[in-house]
């Protein structure tokens, strides 16, 4: 009975991972990546990243980690992102995320389209970022929930 | 008559010839009225492609739709004139109709002619299609406002194919196929961006095999369906290069080619039925109001069944132009807008808070920010550009700037959303261009918002064209597809509406703009179709109205912009009459100014009005690509914008510095 229960859970988990992967393949680069309902995911601890801040309307706290840190010049890099409530007490699982970056003084962005993948740990993996010039960049994380998309943005100065 | 001529008259052969001539001319006159025998010989079809300018039909009132019958007669849906006008192939008027029906035609935008000569019209303002006899006598109508099968919201272009009438049901974001012999109505498509869905479908046509083509305006593409309404293919994307589209408004089939009125690229493009580009024509305007083959925002194109000529209607320029065929082997004239320099359109609407004026700019799909603390406005920032990503726009329609928070609310009709930015403006700082002036805060997806609300769920998708905010943080939205004003609380929960069916007595049909009066809590709403200014109290109850259609004092032709001056004066901009009128808060007429033209105190389709902190009125003179400063009493101060359009005001207005 116990073994059967564990098998069922493993099957459900595998289905969940498979479904998540399908979602990300379908949504492509610039679509918000929805995740399974919050109830089906155990609540992980809020990660303690050095980088982060409130979104532009104060609804969310976003923490992130570039890989590598700091981001390289003209080399692809990835970002791990976690979206929490503003008080940083709860990781939010009912949000979608897209990522982008611009050089505001130049009026252009990146030459790549990063892919966003929702992870089972409650975070997001952003792959394929690339800063092709040195200077002032702004990283954008656009968080979507119930039809409202709010931006969190962070400055990066690349020498 | 002299004796000699009289003698000749008595001569039998000459008399017979005279009789024959008189008879023939009478017959011709009769035909001119009844049949307008085409002077062209369709058997002598030139081998070249279409695109050679021949003539123009001018003095029309916003002609948006056009069709050509088997005899070469041209049928024009004169939207602003609210009627159908019929011309022969040389542009000579034959007849007009539609004003005597009950109700009369209201802003018709589509027309099609059956083989038996019956004329079908999309009666956009009345949300129906109407059938007329060949003489223009009302036969029957079908449809009413709604979202059910056989109901319409702002129906656009139409096309006939056998027993079917296809209607671009623009406001419902779908196409309907109506059975001319029965009650059946088939729905094709729904709102969306995926293949087979639509975002403001404006026109339809059907090819010889019965396949349907749809001008999917805000999706910047043409979509093809089979005769059963199943999606086949799509082509086009936003852009100005060959085969790309910018606001495709009209689509027409003839002899294996699909002709597309590529509105914002100011050209006609021809594709084969699989979407492969074949050729294009259209010279861009250089001088204001220029015609003679120059195409400016074409709405629809129709090709004569003989293939000998095409008619392109431009409601913007109040004309239709006739194009014949170029010589075999020659290419028709084509210039791209960048070859003559871009002249941005300010507007449609603007807003001012403190030193800052914010203006939409439709050509560039962007927002322009000006410092207006000096004599002339100084551009200090701009952002946006075409697209669907956050901070991008498809059809930015209105802006509202909160003076306390410097939050900027932008209504994007094409993306069906509101975007909110925060302006990092330092009123005491150096006036200079600031690339990072606007910081994106968030966007509200109005499609999703409508789907989530039980009161809005069954209605059309919100298409925001104007917005206002009150002193409680509530947002008031005008949607192109709703005959009332939508009201949302600060968290964007739907609260109710101004002018809904339950609030009787109000005159709202097609609201266009609104302004808030903080001391009384009243909201003034101007209606472009009914010509009324309606006033609602803080509880969203209709209280009173003034105006109505007309050209006299206090009347309107097409009022589209309204603002409240610092002294309580209400200013209304009338795009149909090219004038501004001022009223007190109770609607009592105060003054007016403006006429059609390029000079000082003249306008061409003005759309917006705001007042800055120096009490100067800024009129968005949309058709003239410029903004204009006036004193509160209507005296002209200056104009700003592309120099070509500003120079005439400087020669006719007050002395201005020569350097512009």
mmCIF file of C-alpha atoms in Angstrom, chain A residues 30 56-57 59 98 100 102 104-107 113 142 145-151 153, chain B residues 389-392 407 422 435-436 439-446 448-449 452 491-492:
data_model
loop_
_atom_site.group_PDB
_atom_site.id
_atom_site.type_symbol
_atom_site.label_atom_id
_atom_site.label_comp_id
_atom_site.label_asym_id
_atom_site.label_seq_id
_atom_site.Cartn_x
_atom_site.Cartn_y
_atom_site.Cartn_z
ATOM 1 C CA UNK A 30 8.552 36.121 -24.621
ATOM 2 C CA UNK A 56 8.170 48.993 -9.735
ATOM 3 C CA UNK A 57 4.732 49.128 -8.110
ATOM 4 C CA UNK A 59 3.765 44.309 -5.310
ATOM 5 C CA UNK A 98 9.438 37.069 -18.789
ATOM 6 C CA UNK A 100 14.531 41.172 -21.038
ATOM 7 C CA UNK A 102 17.869 47.179 -22.503
ATOM 8 C CA UNK A 104 18.360 52.886 -22.132
ATOM 9 C CA UNK A 105 20.993 55.392 -23.217
ATOM 10 C CA UNK A 106 21.403 53.582 -26.518
ATOM 11 C CA UNK A 107 17.736 52.859 -27.140
ATOM 12 C CA UNK A 113 15.679 36.074 -26.983
ATOM 13 C CA UNK A 142 8.034 41.229 -15.929
ATOM 14 C CA UNK A 145 -0.649 37.561 -12.418
ATOM 15 C CA UNK A 146 -4.363 37.780 -13.225
ATOM 16 C CA UNK A 147 -3.852 39.913 -16.295
ATOM 17 C CA UNK A 148 -1.613 42.480 -14.629
ATOM 18 C CA UNK A 149 2.047 42.543 -15.552
ATOM 19 C CA UNK A 150 4.410 44.400 -13.228
ATOM 20 C CA UNK A 151 8.067 45.065 -13.838
ATOM 21 C CA UNK A 153 14.205 46.160 -12.987
ATOM 22 C CA UNK B 389 6.145 43.460 -25.399
ATOM 23 C CA UNK B 390 5.809 45.667 -22.342
ATOM 24 C CA UNK B 391 6.683 49.311 -23.149
ATOM 25 C CA UNK B 392 5.718 48.768 -26.794
ATOM 26 C CA UNK B 407 2.270 58.312 -13.275
ATOM 27 C CA UNK B 422 6.384 56.727 -13.971
ATOM 28 C CA UNK B 435 16.586 58.648 -22.565
ATOM 29 C CA UNK B 436 15.418 56.947 -19.380
ATOM 30 C CA UNK B 439 10.016 53.865 -16.146
ATOM 31 C CA UNK B 440 7.554 51.095 -16.914
ATOM 32 C CA UNK B 441 5.518 50.170 -13.858
ATOM 33 C CA UNK B 442 2.872 47.731 -15.012
ATOM 34 C CA UNK B 443 0.270 46.908 -17.629
ATOM 35 C CA UNK B 444 -3.346 45.841 -17.366
ATOM 36 C CA UNK B 445 -4.535 43.292 -19.895
ATOM 37 C CA UNK B 446 -8.051 44.445 -20.731
ATOM 38 C CA UNK B 448 -8.186 39.217 -19.421
ATOM 39 C CA UNK B 449 -9.849 41.813 -17.240
ATOM 40 C CA UNK B 452 -12.709 37.748 -15.489
ATOM 41 C CA UNK B 491 -7.356 48.149 -8.380
ATOM 42 C CA UNK B 492 -8.985 47.868 -11.776
#
